[in-house]
Every structure is written in structure tokens, then in C-alpha cells.
Amino acid sequence: MFVVVAGVGSLLFKLRLEKDLAWGTMRTFAQLFLVGYILKFIFDIKNPYLVILCYTWMIFWAAQTISGRVKEKDVRLFAPTFVSMVVSYMIVAFVVTGAILQVKPWYTPQYFIPLGGMIIGNSMNAISIALDRLFSDLRKESDTIELALCLGATYQEATGDILRAVIKAGMIPSINALMTVGLVSLPGMMTGQILSGTQPLTAIKYQILVMLMLVASTAIGTAIVVHIVRRRCFTKAHQMALS
Amino acid sequence: MRIELRNVSLQHDGKPLLFQGINLALESGEFILVQGASGVGKSSLLRLMNRLQEATSGEILIDGKLIATYEVTSLRRNIGYVQQTPIMIPGSVEDNFNFPFQFHSTGAQKLPGLDEKQMWMDTFLLEGVKLSDDAMKLSVGQKQRIALIRTLLVNPKILLCDEPTSALDQQSKEIVEDSLERLNVEHGISIVLVTHLDFTLSRANSRRFLLQPNRLEEVSVSIS
């Protein structure tokens, strides 16, 4: 019904979006049902290897997406982004599911997979922003970096300010979300819980946990990836390797 | 300190060979001038000597040992490099002088005192400039000299100068030429200077070279 209304609007205003709307709707149904069945299968089996495999698959595609989104020919990005997302989520997931929610075992798929999905989605944006900024700042400030190197700085010392600015840039969307949550918009996860009958106060507790978890994982993931990628922008002899 | 280039070639990724078979030796206390047209590889030649770049082939020896055997941050403090465009750190002239001393590789090297900073400012005829002045607001000629002093405060044994006078008016050019010559003659600092312009030296123990594609040739007179 909603899509039909949007389709009629598209026809009236000659937007030519009818085909995209129809195709998008079909894909939404197909993709989400498929994911639903896969999740049900994984939840039922409760095999830790299957959970890890599913999680690795999600991160693999996230790392591929970032490599494609950040246009950089001098440095390979897949491995650093993959490693940073695995490490950041493992730390956060272990704390959240194992220590805070006290889920046993801590890799219980009902918790591990959906939380992982949210973290990966957020980390993807933060890491893309941070890497874009890292490459543009390194190139823009190459003369100043070279000045510091010539005066005896290591590449870490020569790029310390840039690194801090880049991590901040990656963190800003998560921090903005903390500032505006509940005022500008209601988060999708919380809305979904309330619609499915959960008490608002319970939904809010989970939402706060998720928001803080996202900030922590974004901070850890961004910091790791930026450190690894910065290392790859320099040679062992502290020479800039970017063209 | 002695630098020797043996049969050195350089080619940047995906580009034609910049130069090959270059042989050059800088003896302690010597002043070497390398002239050549733009784009012939003069800056790259300097950058090889403080390991900002690696040679594609050949050997670079510092006091008889391969350049790669030296710890790179300490190598760069001993072989100072002054960039063609003087880069100022936002802040005062003094902030710029103190800039190299925040790095770990400085180790036990003491922050230079006001007397030392003032002595170098007098040497480079910067009487009108105060340590508290905003470095970003200085003229190009003044910035060039501040950049030279900043490198000298680290006490390098060799100074690599990349087109130090190319952006200067005649008066500033003469001051920088004279100051660099005094550095060499009075302070014993070895200098390799590359330029596409004429460069006047009257007292220094100097040799002049002309860098052409694939050839570095010693010449007896300045090429302008």
C-alpha cells in the first residue's frame, strides 16, 4: 500500500522511480526473509563455529565495501579494516554479552549476531570517514610531515596531530547520535522493540546499552584501522609512501 | 662526515628513469653546488642523501658505511635538509626554532638558549625580526632564513639546501648566499646546494656540478 502510494506519486511527478520502487520492495522482502531464515537456522543450531563463520562473512563484506568506498590506490585497505572490525567487536561483544547481559555462552547467536550487525554498520561509516580524511590530510600536509621527518621525527611524531583529527572525525557521527537520540529521532531498534510489545523503559535500557556499545566499538575500530593504515603509508625508513 | 654516491640511479614508480650512474663524493667541510634545469632531478638527488627517498640502484655511503645501516632519525638530524618552500609551523618564530626539540630522537639534546637563537638570527641578518613575531606573517625571504636556522639549531654536520634562493629578491638572495658561505667557511658545515639559478661563492672550498639527464658533470664555472 505504502509503495503503491509512492509509485503513484512517482508517476504523477514523472520521477521515473516506479521500477526502482518495485525492485527495491521485492529485494527488501527477499533479502530480509532470507536473512530471517538463515538467522533462525543459526539460532537453532547454536554452533559457535557457525556463529563465527556468519560473523566473519558479515565483516568480510563490510571490509570489501570500505575498500571500494575509499578510493585509494597506494595502500591496500581490506586487511586493516577486517582486522580492526574483528578486534573491536570481539572486545565489545565479550563485555556486553558476557559481562553486562551475562548471556551464557557469550557467543549465543540471538545476541552476538544482531549486535554484531549493528556494530559493523556503524563501524563501516566511521572507518570510511576516518580513512578518507586520513589520506586527504596526509597528502595535504605532506610538506609539513616531510619537514618534521627532516628534523628527526619518526612518522608517528610527524603525523600525530593528523591521527588525532582523523579519529575525531570518525567518532563525530557516533557522538552526534548520543547527543540527539530521543530528541531528533527514535532509534530503529528501540522502536522495533516497543512495536513488538516490549515496555518502553526496557527498550530504552537496551537502546542505551547499544548506543554506548556502538561508541566504544567505533572508537576502538577507528583507532586500530587508522594506526595500521598510517603505518602502511610510510616505509620502514620513515619515508612517505603515498604518491 | 662524508657522503658518497656510487653509480646511483633513480626511477619513480611508473615514470621514466630520472637519472642513472651518478657518482658524487662530498668531503668534510666542502661546499658542492649542483645546477641543472627544472625537473632534471636535483631535489631527488638531495632527498637520496638524507634518505627521504631510496635509490633504485647503486650505493650511498656515509663515512664509508651504507646509508641504510644508520638509524634514520639520527641520520636526518646529522644531514639537515632545507626544503625549497619554507614551511612554517603556526606560531611564533621561537615556536619554529623549538619545533625539532619535541621529537623523541632529540634525546638528550638541550633546547637551544636565547643567545644561540639570537646569534643565528644575527648571522642571517634578521635584525628586524623578533622571536615573538608570528612566523606565518614573515616575508618569503625571512621564512627561508628562519627555516635554515631551525635546521642549524639541531647541529647538523651536513646541510642539504634545495633551491634556497629561488623565491627571493636580489637583496635576500645575496644575504642567503653570503650566510651559507659563512656557515661553510666559519662553522665548517659541509653543504650540498641544488639550484637552477646562478649562485655566487667567493671564499668557500667549493665544486660545481651540472646535472643533466643521466649525467652529473663537474664544471669549472657557474651555469646561469
CSV table of N, CA and C in Angstrom, one decimal, chain A residues 92 94-103 209:
chain,number,residue,atom,x,y,z
A,92,VAL,N,34.1,-5.6,22.4
A,92,VAL,CA,32.8,-5.1,22.9
A,92,VAL,C,31.8,-6.2,23.2
A,94,PHE,N,32.3,-9.3,23.9
A,94,PHE,CA,32.6,-10.1,25.1
A,94,PHE,C,32.2,-9.4,26.4
A,95,VAL,N,32.4,-8.0,26.4
A,95,VAL,CA,32.0,-7.3,27.6
A,95,VAL,C,30.5,-7.2,27.7
A,96,VAL,N,29.8,-6.9,26.5
A,96,VAL,CA,28.3,-6.7,26.6
A,96,VAL,C,27.6,-8.0,26.8
A,97,THR,N,27.9,-9.1,26.0
A,97,THR,CA,27.1,-10.3,26.2
A,97,THR,C,27.6,-11.1,27.4
A,98,GLY,N,28.9,-11.1,27.6
A,98,GLY,CA,29.5,-11.9,28.7
A,98,GLY,C,29.4,-11.3,30.1
A,99,ALA,N,29.7,-10.0,30.2
A,99,ALA,CA,29.8,-9.3,31.5
A,99,ALA,C,28.5,-8.6,31.8
A,100,ILE,N,28.0,-7.8,30.9
A,100,ILE,CA,26.8,-7.0,31.2
A,100,ILE,C,25.5,-7.8,31.2
A,101,LEU,N,25.2,-8.4,30.0
A,101,LEU,CA,24.0,-9.1,29.9
A,101,LEU,C,24.1,-10.5,30.5
A,102,GLN,N,25.3,-10.9,30.8
A,102,GLN,CA,25.6,-12.3,31.4
A,102,GLN,C,24.9,-13.4,30.6
A,103,VAL,N,25.0,-13.3,29.3
A,103,VAL,CA,24.4,-14.4,28.4
A,103,VAL,C,25.4,-15.6,28.5
A,209,LEU,N,22.4,0.8,26.1
A,209,LEU,CA,23.5,-0.2,26.0
A,209,LEU,C,24.0,-0.2,24.6
